[in-house]
Amino acid sequence: MEPGEPQEPQEPREPGPGAETAAAQVWEEAKIFYDNLAPKKKPKSPKPQNAVTIAVSSRALFRMDEEQRIYTEQGVEEYVRYQLEHENEPFSPGPAFPFVKALEAVNRRLRELYPDSEDVFDIVLMTNNHAQVGVRLINSINHYDLFIERFCMTGGNSPICYLKAYHTNLYLSADAEKVREAIDEGIAAATIFSPSRDVVVSQSQLRVAFDGDAVLFSDESERIVKAHGLDRFFEHEKAHENKPLAQGPLKGFLEALGRLQKKFYSKGLRLECPIRTYLVTARSAASSGARALKTLRSWGLETDEALFLAGAPKGPLLEKIRPHIFFDDQMFHVAGAQEMGTVAAHVPYGVAQTPRRTAPAKQAPSAQ
């Protein structure tokens, strides 16, 4: 063809055999790219009556030591002013933070298996903070990408009266007095403590460890030990081996965990279940362990592991388990767990508790 000579029109070519596949791949990559640019759609909040509701105080979820010092030493007005001035600074994670993250990891698995089910964990921030402080709490929750949609900010009043309205299955707080109020109202509750050192916990499996007596079970057996000694206790447990113990304050929470575990079991995922529970008790297996296990069986419940320590310290075993939280009614065991890096929570129930003073000294209420 000579230069400048008009070209003959060309017949359109048929696409090659791999062109359609390549185009589909480009389209899929573009879709993923733009999906990542779009804001993430958060799941819908479940109805409270359908969910397992975990209420946490702001000082349980976040570290607020400096803020609490200001509140105690300088009063509420200075406290609120400080919070407003720092509302764009996220709080550091507190002792309940890894537990809440593990709850959300379980929720993701549940929603994959049961997209339309509301039988999931629902986390409520329960605090007596002033509503003005809510902006900093919201900013902190968004900073860590937590899914907490329900808030209860009571402006200095106790939030305990709202727990039943939220259908609370478990209440965690850094305020021991508020926890005792919740226990008195028949709500599973515990005072949560930060560990003495940080320990890496599982990101994919929620691990919860329970003491037995005065936590899952009543304090019946502890009363016998206190009144008559260990020998009488062993005799009593043997004689009543087939009589279930009465329930303790956290029996309902173990029941809720068991219900969610069964949703994974029904899909053939028992060995891959993202919830694992432990009974960690000072009882001896041979002399008093059977009654504990038979009591759980009579309730239709079980724990994945049962550790009978016969009075040995619990801290070293908990260090191996690395639970997100460990519940015990005795501060001695809570302190031992803390020393080994375990987030421990005290359940103020039963005969082992220090009697309350009838006329407590007045002190400034904590900002939860």
JSON list of N, CA, C and O in Angstrom, two decimals, residues 176-230:
[
{"chain": "A", "resi": 176, "resn": "ALA", "atom": "N", "xyz": [-16.13, -1.83, 92.13]},
{"chain": "A", "resi": 176, "resn": "ALA", "atom": "CA", "xyz": [-16.57, -2.98, 92.91]},
{"chain": "A", "resi": 176, "resn": "ALA", "atom": "C", "xyz": [-17.96, -2.78, 93.51]},
{"chain": "A", "resi": 176, "resn": "ALA", "atom": "O", "xyz": [-18.75, -3.73, 93.61]},
{"chain": "A", "resi": 177, "resn": "GLU", "atom": "N", "xyz": [-18.27, -1.55, 93.91]},
{"chain": "A", "resi": 177, "resn": "GLU", "atom": "CA", "xyz": [-19.57, -1.30, 94.53]},
{"chain": "A", "resi": 177, "resn": "GLU", "atom": "C", "xyz": [-20.70, -1.48, 93.51]},
{"chain": "A", "resi": 177, "resn": "GLU", "atom": "O", "xyz": [-21.76, -2.05, 93.83]},
{"chain": "A", "resi": 178, "resn": "LYS", "atom": "N", "xyz": [-20.48, -1.01, 92.30]},
{"chain": "A", "resi": 178, "resn": "LYS", "atom": "CA", "xyz": [-21.51, -1.19, 91.26]},
{"chain": "A", "resi": 178, "resn": "LYS", "atom": "C", "xyz": [-21.71, -2.68, 90.97]},
{"chain": "A", "resi": 178, "resn": "LYS", "atom": "O", "xyz": [-22.84, -3.14, 90.74]},
{"chain": "A", "resi": 179, "resn": "VAL", "atom": "N", "xyz": [-20.63, -3.43, 90.99]},
{"chain": "A", "resi": 179, "resn": "VAL", "atom": "CA", "xyz": [-20.74, -4.88, 90.74]},
{"chain": "A", "resi": 179, "resn": "VAL", "atom": "C", "xyz": [-21.54, -5.54, 91.85]},
{"chain": "A", "resi": 179, "resn": "VAL", "atom": "O", "xyz": [-22.38, -6.41, 91.60]},
{"chain": "A", "resi": 180, "resn": "ARG", "atom": "N", "xyz": [-21.30, -5.16, 93.09]},
{"chain": "A", "resi": 180, "resn": "ARG", "atom": "CA", "xyz": [-22.09, -5.74, 94.19]},
{"chain": "A", "resi": 180, "resn": "ARG", "atom": "C", "xyz": [-23.57, -5.40, 94.05]},
{"chain": "A", "resi": 180, "resn": "ARG", "atom": "O", "xyz": [-24.44, -6.23, 94.32]},
{"chain": "A", "resi": 181, "resn": "GLU", "atom": "N", "xyz": [-23.86, -4.17, 93.60]},
{"chain": "A", "resi": 181, "resn": "GLU", "atom": "CA", "xyz": [-25.26, -3.80, 93.36]},
{"chain": "A", "resi": 181, "resn": "GLU", "atom": "C", "xyz": [-25.89, -4.72, 92.31]},
{"chain": "A", "resi": 181, "resn": "GLU", "atom": "O", "xyz": [-27.04, -5.15, 92.45]},
{"chain": "A", "resi": 182, "resn": "ALA", "atom": "N", "xyz": [-25.14, -4.99, 91.25]},
{"chain": "A", "resi": 182, "resn": "ALA", "atom": "CA", "xyz": [-25.67, -5.85, 90.18]},
{"chain": "A", "resi": 182, "resn": "ALA", "atom": "C", "xyz": [-25.89, -7.28, 90.68]},
{"chain": "A", "resi": 182, "resn": "ALA", "atom": "O", "xyz": [-26.93, -7.89, 90.39]},
{"chain": "A", "resi": 183, "resn": "ILE", "atom": "N", "xyz": [-24.94, -7.80, 91.45]},
{"chain": "A", "resi": 183, "resn": "ILE", "atom": "CA", "xyz": [-25.10, -9.15, 92.02]},
{"chain": "A", "resi": 183, "resn": "ILE", "atom": "C", "xyz": [-26.35, -9.20, 92.90]},
{"chain": "A", "resi": 183, "resn": "ILE", "atom": "O", "xyz": [-27.12, -10.17, 92.86]},
{"chain": "A", "resi": 184, "resn": "ASP", "atom": "N", "xyz": [-26.56, -8.16, 93.71]},
{"chain": "A", "resi": 184, "resn": "ASP", "atom": "CA", "xyz": [-27.74, -8.11, 94.58]},
{"chain": "A", "resi": 184, "resn": "ASP", "atom": "C", "xyz": [-29.02, -8.09, 93.77]},
{"chain": "A", "resi": 184, "resn": "ASP", "atom": "O", "xyz": [-30.08, -8.52, 94.26]},
{"chain": "A", "resi": 185, "resn": "GLU", "atom": "N", "xyz": [-28.96, -7.59, 92.53]},
{"chain": "A", "resi": 185, "resn": "GLU", "atom": "CA", "xyz": [-30.13, -7.57, 91.65]},
{"chain": "A", "resi": 185, "resn": "GLU", "atom": "C", "xyz": [-30.28, -8.88, 90.87]},
{"chain": "A", "resi": 185, "resn": "GLU", "atom": "O", "xyz": [-31.17, -8.99, 90.02]},
{"chain": "A", "resi": 186, "resn": "GLY", "atom": "N", "xyz": [-29.41, -9.84, 91.14]},
{"chain": "A", "resi": 186, "resn": "GLY", "atom": "CA", "xyz": [-29.50, -11.13, 90.46]},
{"chain": "A", "resi": 186, "resn": "GLY", "atom": "C", "xyz": [-28.89, -11.14, 89.08]},
{"chain": "A", "resi": 186, "resn": "GLY", "atom": "O", "xyz": [-29.21, -12.03, 88.27]},
{"chain": "A", "resi": 187, "resn": "ILE", "atom": "N", "xyz": [-27.99, -10.21, 88.79]},
{"chain": "A", "resi": 187, "resn": "ILE", "atom": "CA", "xyz": [-27.34, -10.12, 87.48]},
{"chain": "A", "resi": 187, "resn": "ILE", "atom": "C", "xyz": [-25.91, -10.62, 87.58]},
{"chain": "A", "resi": 187, "resn": "ILE", "atom": "O", "xyz": [-25.19, -10.26, 88.52]},
{"chain": "A", "resi": 188, "resn": "ALA", "atom": "N", "xyz": [-25.49, -11.45, 86.67]},
{"chain": "A", "resi": 188, "resn": "ALA", "atom": "CA", "xyz": [-24.11, -11.93, 86.63]},
{"chain": "A", "resi": 188, "resn": "ALA", "atom": "C", "xyz": [-23.18, -10.74, 86.45]},
{"chain": "A", "resi": 188, "resn": "ALA", "atom": "O", "xyz": [-23.33, -9.96, 85.50]},
{"chain": "A", "resi": 189, "resn": "ALA", "atom": "N", "xyz": [-22.22, -10.58, 87.37]},
{"chain": "A", "resi": 189, "resn": "ALA", "atom": "CA", "xyz": [-21.36, -9.39, 87.33]},
{"chain": "A", "resi": 189, "resn": "ALA", "atom": "C", "xyz": [-20.03, -9.70, 87.98]},
{"chain": "A", "resi": 189, "resn": "ALA", "atom": "O", "xyz": [-19.92, -10.60, 88.82]},
{"chain": "A", "resi": 190, "resn": "ALA", "atom": "N", "xyz": [-19.01, -8.93, 87.59]},
{"chain": "A", "resi": 190, "resn": "ALA", "atom": "CA", "xyz": [-17.67, -9.12, 88.16]},
{"chain": "A", "resi": 190, "resn": "ALA", "atom": "C", "xyz": [-16.88, -7.83, 88.03]},
{"chain": "A", "resi": 190, "resn": "ALA", "atom": "O", "xyz": [-17.07, -7.06, 87.08]},
{"chain": "A", "resi": 191, "resn": "THR", "atom": "N", "xyz": [-15.98, -7.61, 89.00]},
{"chain": "A", "resi": 191, "resn": "THR", "atom": "CA", "xyz": [-15.05, -6.49, 88.95]},
{"chain": "A", "resi": 191, "resn": "THR", "atom": "C", "xyz": [-13.80, -6.93, 88.22]},
{"chain": "A", "resi": 191, "resn": "THR", "atom": "O", "xyz": [-13.14, -7.88, 88.63]},
{"chain": "A", "resi": 192, "resn": "ILE", "atom": "N", "xyz": [-13.47, -6.26, 87.13]},
{"chain": "A", "resi": 192, "resn": "ILE", "atom": "CA", "xyz": [-12.38, -6.71, 86.27]},
{"chain": "A", "resi": 192, "resn": "ILE", "atom": "C", "xyz": [-11.10, -5.96, 86.62]},
{"chain": "A", "resi": 192, "resn": "ILE", "atom": "O", "xyz": [-11.12, -4.76, 86.93]},
{"chain": "A", "resi": 193, "resn": "PHE", "atom": "N", "xyz": [-9.97, -6.68, 86.58]},
{"chain": "A", "resi": 193, "resn": "PHE", "atom": "CA", "xyz": [-8.67, -6.13, 86.94]},
{"chain": "A", "resi": 193, "resn": "PHE", "atom": "C", "xyz": [-7.67, -6.33, 85.80]},
{"chain": "A", "resi": 193, "resn": "PHE", "atom": "O", "xyz": [-7.68, -7.37, 85.13]},
{"chain": "A", "resi": 194, "resn": "SER", "atom": "N", "xyz": [-6.80, -5.34, 85.63]},
{"chain": "A", "resi": 194, "resn": "SER", "atom": "CA", "xyz": [-5.74, -5.46, 84.63]},
{"chain": "A", "resi": 194, "resn": "SER", "atom": "C", "xyz": [-4.66, -6.40, 85.13]},
{"chain": "A", "resi": 194, "resn": "SER", "atom": "O", "xyz": [-4.34, -6.42, 86.32]},
{"chain": "A", "resi": 195, "resn": "PRO", "atom": "N", "xyz": [-4.06, -7.18, 84.24]},
{"chain": "A", "resi": 195, "resn": "PRO", "atom": "CA", "xyz": [-2.96, -8.06, 84.65]},
{"chain": "A", "resi": 195, "resn": "PRO", "atom": "C", "xyz": [-1.69, -7.26, 84.93]},
{"chain": "A", "resi": 195, "resn": "PRO", "atom": "O", "xyz": [-1.54, -6.12, 84.49]},
{"chain": "A", "resi": 196, "resn": "SER", "atom": "N", "xyz": [-0.78, -7.88, 85.68]},
{"chain": "A", "resi": 196, "resn": "SER", "atom": "CA", "xyz": [0.48, -7.22, 86.02]},
{"chain": "A", "resi": 196, "resn": "SER", "atom": "C", "xyz": [1.40, -7.09, 84.81]},
{"chain": "A", "resi": 196, "resn": "SER", "atom": "O", "xyz": [2.30, -6.26, 84.79]},
{"chain": "A", "resi": 197, "resn": "ARG", "atom": "N", "xyz": [1.21, -7.94, 83.84]},
{"chain": "A", "resi": 197, "resn": "ARG", "atom": "CA", "xyz": [1.99, -7.87, 82.61]},
{"chain": "A", "resi": 197, "resn": "ARG", "atom": "C", "xyz": [1.13, -8.30, 81.44]},
{"chain": "A", "resi": 197, "resn": "ARG", "atom": "O", "xyz": [0.15, -9.02, 81.62]},
{"chain": "A", "resi": 198, "resn": "ASP", "atom": "N", "xyz": [1.50, -7.87, 80.26]},
{"chain": "A", "resi": 198, "resn": "ASP", "atom": "CA", "xyz": [0.71, -8.20, 79.07]},
{"chain": "A", "resi": 198, "resn": "ASP", "atom": "C", "xyz": [1.09, -9.57, 78.55]},
{"chain": "A", "resi": 198, "resn": "ASP", "atom": "O", "xyz": [2.27, -9.93, 78.48]},
{"chain": "A", "resi": 199, "resn": "VAL", "atom": "N", "xyz": [0.08, -10.35, 78.20]},
{"chain": "A", "resi": 199, "resn": "VAL", "atom": "CA", "xyz": [0.26, -11.67, 77.62]},
{"chain": "A", "resi": 199, "resn": "VAL", "atom": "C", "xyz": [-0.57, -11.74, 76.34]},
{"chain": "A", "resi": 199, "resn": "VAL", "atom": "O", "xyz": [-1.70, -11.26, 76.31]},
{"chain": "A", "resi": 200, "resn": "VAL", "atom": "N", "xyz": [-0.01, -12.31, 75.30]},
{"chain": "A", "resi": 200, "resn": "VAL", "atom": "CA", "xyz": [-0.73, -12.44, 74.03]},
{"chain": "A", "resi": 200, "resn": "VAL", "atom": "C", "xyz": [-1.82, -13.50, 74.18]},
{"chain": "A", "resi": 200, "resn": "VAL", "atom": "O", "xyz": [-1.57, -14.62, 74.65]},
{"chain": "A", "resi": 201, "resn": "VAL", "atom": "N", "xyz": [-3.05, -13.15, 73.80]},
{"chain": "A", "resi": 201, "resn": "VAL", "atom": "CA", "xyz": [-4.16, -14.08, 73.85]},
{"chain": "A", "resi": 201, "resn": "VAL", "atom": "C", "xyz": [-4.65, -14.36, 72.44]},
{"chain": "A", "resi": 201, "resn": "VAL", "atom": "O", "xyz": [-4.33, -13.64, 71.49]},
{"chain": "A", "resi": 202, "resn": "SER", "atom": "N", "xyz": [-5.44, -15.41, 72.30]},
{"chain": "A", "resi": 202, "resn": "SER", "atom": "CA", "xyz": [-5.92, -15.83, 70.98]},
{"chain": "A", "resi": 202, "resn": "SER", "atom": "C", "xyz": [-6.77, -14.75, 70.32]},
{"chain": "A", "resi": 202, "resn": "SER", "atom": "O", "xyz": [-7.60, -14.11, 70.97]},
{"chain": "A", "resi": 203, "resn": "GLN", "atom": "N", "xyz": [-6.56, -14.56, 69.04]},
{"chain": "A", "resi": 203, "resn": "GLN", "atom": "CA", "xyz": [-7.35, -13.61, 68.26]},
{"chain": "A", "resi": 203, "resn": "GLN", "atom": "C", "xyz": [-8.55, -14.28, 67.59]},
{"chain": "A", "resi": 203, "resn": "GLN", "atom": "O", "xyz": [-9.42, -13.60, 67.05]},
{"chain": "A", "resi": 204, "resn": "SER", "atom": "N", "xyz": [-8.59, -15.60, 67.61]},
{"chain": "A", "resi": 204, "resn": "SER", "atom": "CA", "xyz": [-9.62, -16.33, 66.86]},
{"chain": "A", "resi": 204, "resn": "SER", "atom": "C", "xyz": [-10.51, -17.20, 67.74]},
{"chain": "A", "resi": 204, "resn": "SER", "atom": "O", "xyz": [-11.51, -17.71, 67.25]},
{"chain": "A", "resi": 205, "resn": "GLN", "atom": "N", "xyz": [-10.15, -17.40, 69.01]},
{"chain": "A", "resi": 205, "resn": "GLN", "atom": "CA", "xyz": [-10.94, -18.26, 69.90]},
{"chain": "A", "resi": 205, "resn": "GLN", "atom": "C", "xyz": [-11.17, -17.55, 71.23]},
{"chain": "A", "resi": 205, "resn": "GLN", "atom": "O", "xyz": [-10.22, -17.17, 71.91]},
{"chain": "A", "resi": 206, "resn": "LEU", "atom": "N", "xyz": [-12.42, -17.37, 71.60]},
{"chain": "A", "resi": 206, "resn": "LEU", "atom": "CA", "xyz": [-12.77, -16.81, 72.90]},
{"chain": "A", "resi": 206, "resn": "LEU", "atom": "C", "xyz": [-12.55, -17.87, 73.97]},
{"chain": "A", "resi": 206, "resn": "LEU", "atom": "O", "xyz": [-13.10, -18.97, 73.90]},
{"chain": "A", "resi": 207, "resn": "ARG", "atom": "N", "xyz": [-11.75, -17.54, 74.99]},
{"chain": "A", "resi": 207, "resn": "ARG", "atom": "CA", "xyz": [-11.47, -18.47, 76.08]},
{"chain": "A", "resi": 207, "resn": "ARG", "atom": "C", "xyz": [-11.91, -17.86, 77.40]},
{"chain": "A", "resi": 207, "resn": "ARG", "atom": "O", "xyz": [-11.45, -16.78, 77.77]},
{"chain": "A", "resi": 208, "resn": "VAL", "atom": "N", "xyz": [-12.80, -18.57, 78.08]},
{"chain": "A", "resi": 208, "resn": "VAL", "atom": "CA", "xyz": [-13.36, -18.08, 79.34]},
{"chain": "A", "resi": 208, "resn": "VAL", "atom": "C", "xyz": [-13.16, -19.15, 80.41]},
{"chain": "A", "resi": 208, "resn": "VAL", "atom": "O", "xyz": [-13.55, -20.30, 80.21]},
{"chain": "A", "resi": 209, "resn": "ALA", "atom": "N", "xyz": [-12.54, -18.77, 81.54]},
{"chain": "A", "resi": 209, "resn": "ALA", "atom": "CA", "xyz": [-12.27, -19.70, 82.63]},
{"chain": "A", "resi": 209, "resn": "ALA", "atom": "C", "xyz": [-13.10, -19.31, 83.85]},
{"chain": "A", "resi": 209, "resn": "ALA", "atom": "O", "xyz": [-13.20, -18.13, 84.20]},
{"chain": "A", "resi": 210, "resn": "PHE", "atom": "N", "xyz": [-13.68, -20.32, 84.51]},
{"chain": "A", "resi": 210, "resn": "PHE", "atom": "CA", "xyz": [-14.54, -20.10, 85.66]},
{"chain": "A", "resi": 210, "resn": "PHE", "atom": "C", "xyz": [-14.03, -20.90, 86.86]},
{"chain": "A", "resi": 210, "resn": "PHE", "atom": "O", "xyz": [-13.65, -22.07, 86.73]},
{"chain": "A", "resi": 211, "resn": "ASP", "atom": "N", "xyz": [-14.05, -20.27, 88.03]},
{"chain": "A", "resi": 211, "resn": "ASP", "atom": "CA", "xyz": [-14.01, -21.03, 89.28]},
{"chain": "A", "resi": 211, "resn": "ASP", "atom": "C", "xyz": [-15.36, -21.73, 89.44]},
{"chain": "A", "resi": 211, "resn": "ASP", "atom": "O", "xyz": [-16.33, -21.36, 88.78]},
{"chain": "A", "resi": 212, "resn": "GLY", "atom": "N", "xyz": [-15.41, -22.70, 90.34]},
{"chain": "A", "resi": 212, "resn": "GLY", "atom": "CA", "xyz": [-16.66, -23.42, 90.54]},
{"chain": "A", "resi": 212, "resn": "GLY", "atom": "C", "xyz": [-17.52, -22.85, 91.65]},
{"chain": "A", "resi": 212, "resn": "GLY", "atom": "O", "xyz": [-18.52, -22.17, 91.41]},
{"chain": "A", "resi": 213, "resn": "ASP", "atom": "N", "xyz": [-17.14, -23.10, 92.90]},
{"chain": "A", "resi": 213, "resn": "ASP", "atom": "CA", "xyz": [-17.95, -22.70, 94.04]},
{"chain": "A", "resi": 213, "resn": "ASP", "atom": "C", "xyz": [-18.04, -21.18, 94.17]},
{"chain": "A", "resi": 213, "resn": "ASP", "atom": "O", "xyz": [-17.04, -20.47, 94.07]},
{"chain": "A", "resi": 214, "resn": "ALA", "atom": "N", "xyz": [-19.28, -20.71, 94.36]},
{"chain": "A", "resi": 214, "resn": "ALA", "atom": "CA", "xyz": [-19.61, -19.29, 94.50]},
{"chain": "A", "resi": 214, "resn": "ALA", "atom": "C", "xyz": [-19.43, -18.51, 93.20]},
{"chain": "A", "resi": 214, "resn": "ALA", "atom": "O", "xyz": [-19.48, -17.28, 93.20]},
{"chain": "A", "resi": 215, "resn": "VAL", "atom": "N", "xyz": [-19.21, -19.21, 92.09]},
{"chain": "A", "resi": 215, "resn": "VAL", "atom": "CA", "xyz": [-19.16, -18.58, 90.77]},
{"chain": "A", "resi": 215, "resn": "VAL", "atom": "C", "xyz": [-20.17, -19.28, 89.86]},
{"chain": "A", "resi": 215, "resn": "VAL", "atom": "O", "xyz": [-21.21, -18.71, 89.54]},
{"chain": "A", "resi": 216, "resn": "LEU", "atom": "N", "xyz": [-19.88, -20.50, 89.45]},
{"chain": "A", "resi": 216, "resn": "LEU", "atom": "CA", "xyz": [-20.87, -21.29, 88.71]},
{"chain": "A", "resi": 216, "resn": "LEU", "atom": "C", "xyz": [-21.89, -21.92, 89.65]},
{"chain": "A", "resi": 216, "resn": "LEU", "atom": "O", "xyz": [-23.07, -22.03, 89.34]},
{"chain": "A", "resi": 217, "resn": "PHE", "atom": "N", "xyz": [-21.39, -22.36, 90.82]},
{"chain": "A", "resi": 217, "resn": "PHE", "atom": "CA", "xyz": [-22.24, -23.03, 91.81]},
{"chain": "A", "resi": 217, "resn": "PHE", "atom": "C", "xyz": [-22.50, -22.07, 92.97]},
{"chain": "A", "resi": 217, "resn": "PHE", "atom": "O", "xyz": [-21.85, -21.03, 93.11]},
{"chain": "A", "resi": 218, "resn": "SER", "atom": "N", "xyz": [-23.41, -22.45, 93.85]},
{"chain": "A", "resi": 218, "resn": "SER", "atom": "CA", "xyz": [-23.65, -21.67, 95.06]},
{"chain": "A", "resi": 218, "resn": "SER", "atom": "C", "xyz": [-22.45, -21.80, 96.00]},
{"chain": "A", "resi": 218, "resn": "SER", "atom": "O", "xyz": [-21.50, -22.54, 95.73]},
{"chain": "A", "resi": 219, "resn": "ASP", "atom": "N", "xyz": [-22.51, -21.12, 97.13]},
{"chain": "A", "resi": 219, "resn": "ASP", "atom": "CA", "xyz": [-21.41, -21.19, 98.11]},
{"chain": "A", "resi": 219, "resn": "ASP", "atom": "C", "xyz": [-21.68, -22.23, 99.20]},
{"chain": "A", "resi": 219, "resn": "ASP", "atom": "O", "xyz": [-21.04, -22.20, 100.26]},
{"chain": "A", "resi": 220, "resn": "GLU", "atom": "N", "xyz": [-22.60, -23.17, 98.94]},
{"chain": "A", "resi": 220, "resn": "GLU", "atom": "CA", "xyz": [-22.95, -24.20, 99.93]},
{"chain": "A", "resi": 220, "resn": "GLU", "atom": "C", "xyz": [-21.73, -24.90, 100.49]},
{"chain": "A", "resi": 220, "resn": "GLU", "atom": "O", "xyz": [-21.55, -25.04, 101.71]},
{"chain": "A", "resi": 221, "resn": "SER", "atom": "N", "xyz": [-20.86, -25.37, 99.60]},
{"chain": "A", "resi": 221, "resn": "SER", "atom": "CA", "xyz": [-19.69, -26.14, 100.03]},
{"chain": "A", "resi": 221, "resn": "SER", "atom": "C", "xyz": [-18.68, -25.28, 100.77]},
{"chain": "A", "resi": 221, "resn": "SER", "atom": "O", "xyz": [-18.05, -25.72, 101.74]},
{"chain": "A", "resi": 222, "resn": "GLU", "atom": "N", "xyz": [-18.52, -24.03, 100.32]},
{"chain": "A", "resi": 222, "resn": "GLU", "atom": "CA", "xyz": [-17.58, -23.14, 101.00]},
{"chain": "A", "resi": 222, "resn": "GLU", "atom": "C", "xyz": [-18.04, -22.82, 102.42]},
{"chain": "A", "resi": 222, "resn": "GLU", "atom": "O", "xyz": [-17.22, -22.64, 103.33]},
{"chain": "A", "resi": 223, "resn": "ARG", "atom": "N", "xyz": [-19.35, -22.78, 102.62]},
{"chain": "A", "resi": 223, "resn": "ARG", "atom": "CA", "xyz": [-19.87, -22.54, 103.97]},
{"chain": "A", "resi": 223, "resn": "ARG", "atom": "C", "xyz": [-19.50, -23.70, 104.91]},
{"chain": "A", "resi": 223, "resn": "ARG", "atom": "O", "xyz": [-19.18, -23.48, 106.09]},
{"chain": "A", "resi": 224, "resn": "ILE", "atom": "N", "xyz": [-19.53, -24.91, 104.39]},
{"chain": "A", "resi": 224, "resn": "ILE", "atom": "CA", "xyz": [-19.18, -26.06, 105.21]},
{"chain": "A", "resi": 224, "resn": "ILE", "atom": "C", "xyz": [-17.69, -26.05, 105.55]},
{"chain": "A", "resi": 224, "resn": "ILE", "atom": "O", "xyz": [-17.30, -26.32, 106.69]},
{"chain": "A", "resi": 225, "resn": "VAL", "atom": "N", "xyz": [-16.86, -25.71, 104.58]},
{"chain": "A", "resi": 225, "resn": "VAL", "atom": "CA", "xyz": [-15.43, -25.61, 104.85]},
{"chain": "A", "resi": 225, "resn": "VAL", "atom": "C", "xyz": [-15.17, -24.57, 105.93]},
{"chain": "A", "resi": 225, "resn": "VAL", "atom": "O", "xyz": [-14.39, -24.80, 106.88]},
{"chain": "A", "resi": 226, "resn": "LYS", "atom": "N", "xyz": [-15.81, -23.42, 105.80]},
{"chain": "A", "resi": 226, "resn": "LYS", "atom": "CA", "xyz": [-15.58, -22.32, 106.73]},
{"chain": "A", "resi": 226, "resn": "LYS", "atom": "C", "xyz": [-16.05, -22.68, 108.15]},
{"chain": "A", "resi": 226, "resn": "LYS", "atom": "O", "xyz": [-15.41, -22.35, 109.14]},
{"chain": "A", "resi": 227, "resn": "ALA", "atom": "N", "xyz": [-17.17, -23.41, 108.22]},
{"chain": "A", "resi": 227, "resn": "ALA", "atom": "CA", "xyz": [-17.75, -23.71, 109.54]},
{"chain": "A", "resi": 227, "resn": "ALA", "atom": "C", "xyz": [-17.16, -24.96, 110.17]},
{"chain": "A", "resi": 227, "resn": "ALA", "atom": "O", "xyz": [-17.00, -25.03, 111.40]},
{"chain": "A", "resi": 228, "resn": "HIS", "atom": "N", "xyz": [-16.80, -25.97, 109.36]},
{"chain": "A", "resi": 228, "resn": "HIS", "atom": "CA", "xyz": [-16.44, -27.28, 109.93]},
{"chain": "A", "resi": 228, "resn": "HIS", "atom": "C", "xyz": [-15.10, -27.83, 109.46]},
{"chain": "A", "resi": 228, "resn": "HIS", "atom": "O", "xyz": [-14.67, -28.88, 109.94]},
{"chain": "A", "resi": 229, "resn": "GLY", "atom": "N", "xyz": [-14.44, -27.19, 108.48]},
{"chain": "A", "resi": 229, "resn": "GLY", "atom": "CA", "xyz": [-13.14, -27.66, 108.03]},
{"chain": "A", "resi": 229, "resn": "GLY", "atom": "C", "xyz": [-13.21, -28.59, 106.83]},
{"chain": "A", "resi": 229, "resn": "GLY", "atom": "O", "xyz": [-14.30, -29.03, 106.40]},
{"chain": "A", "resi": 230, "resn": "LEU", "atom": "N", "xyz": [-12.03, -28.93, 106.30]},
{"chain": "A", "resi": 230, "resn": "LEU", "atom": "CA", "xyz": [-11.95, -29.71, 105.06]},
{"chain": "A", "resi": 230, "resn": "LEU", "atom": "C", "xyz": [-12.45, -31.14, 105.20]},
{"chain": "A", "resi": 230, "resn": "LEU", "atom": "O", "xyz": [-13.11, -31.67, 104.30]}
]
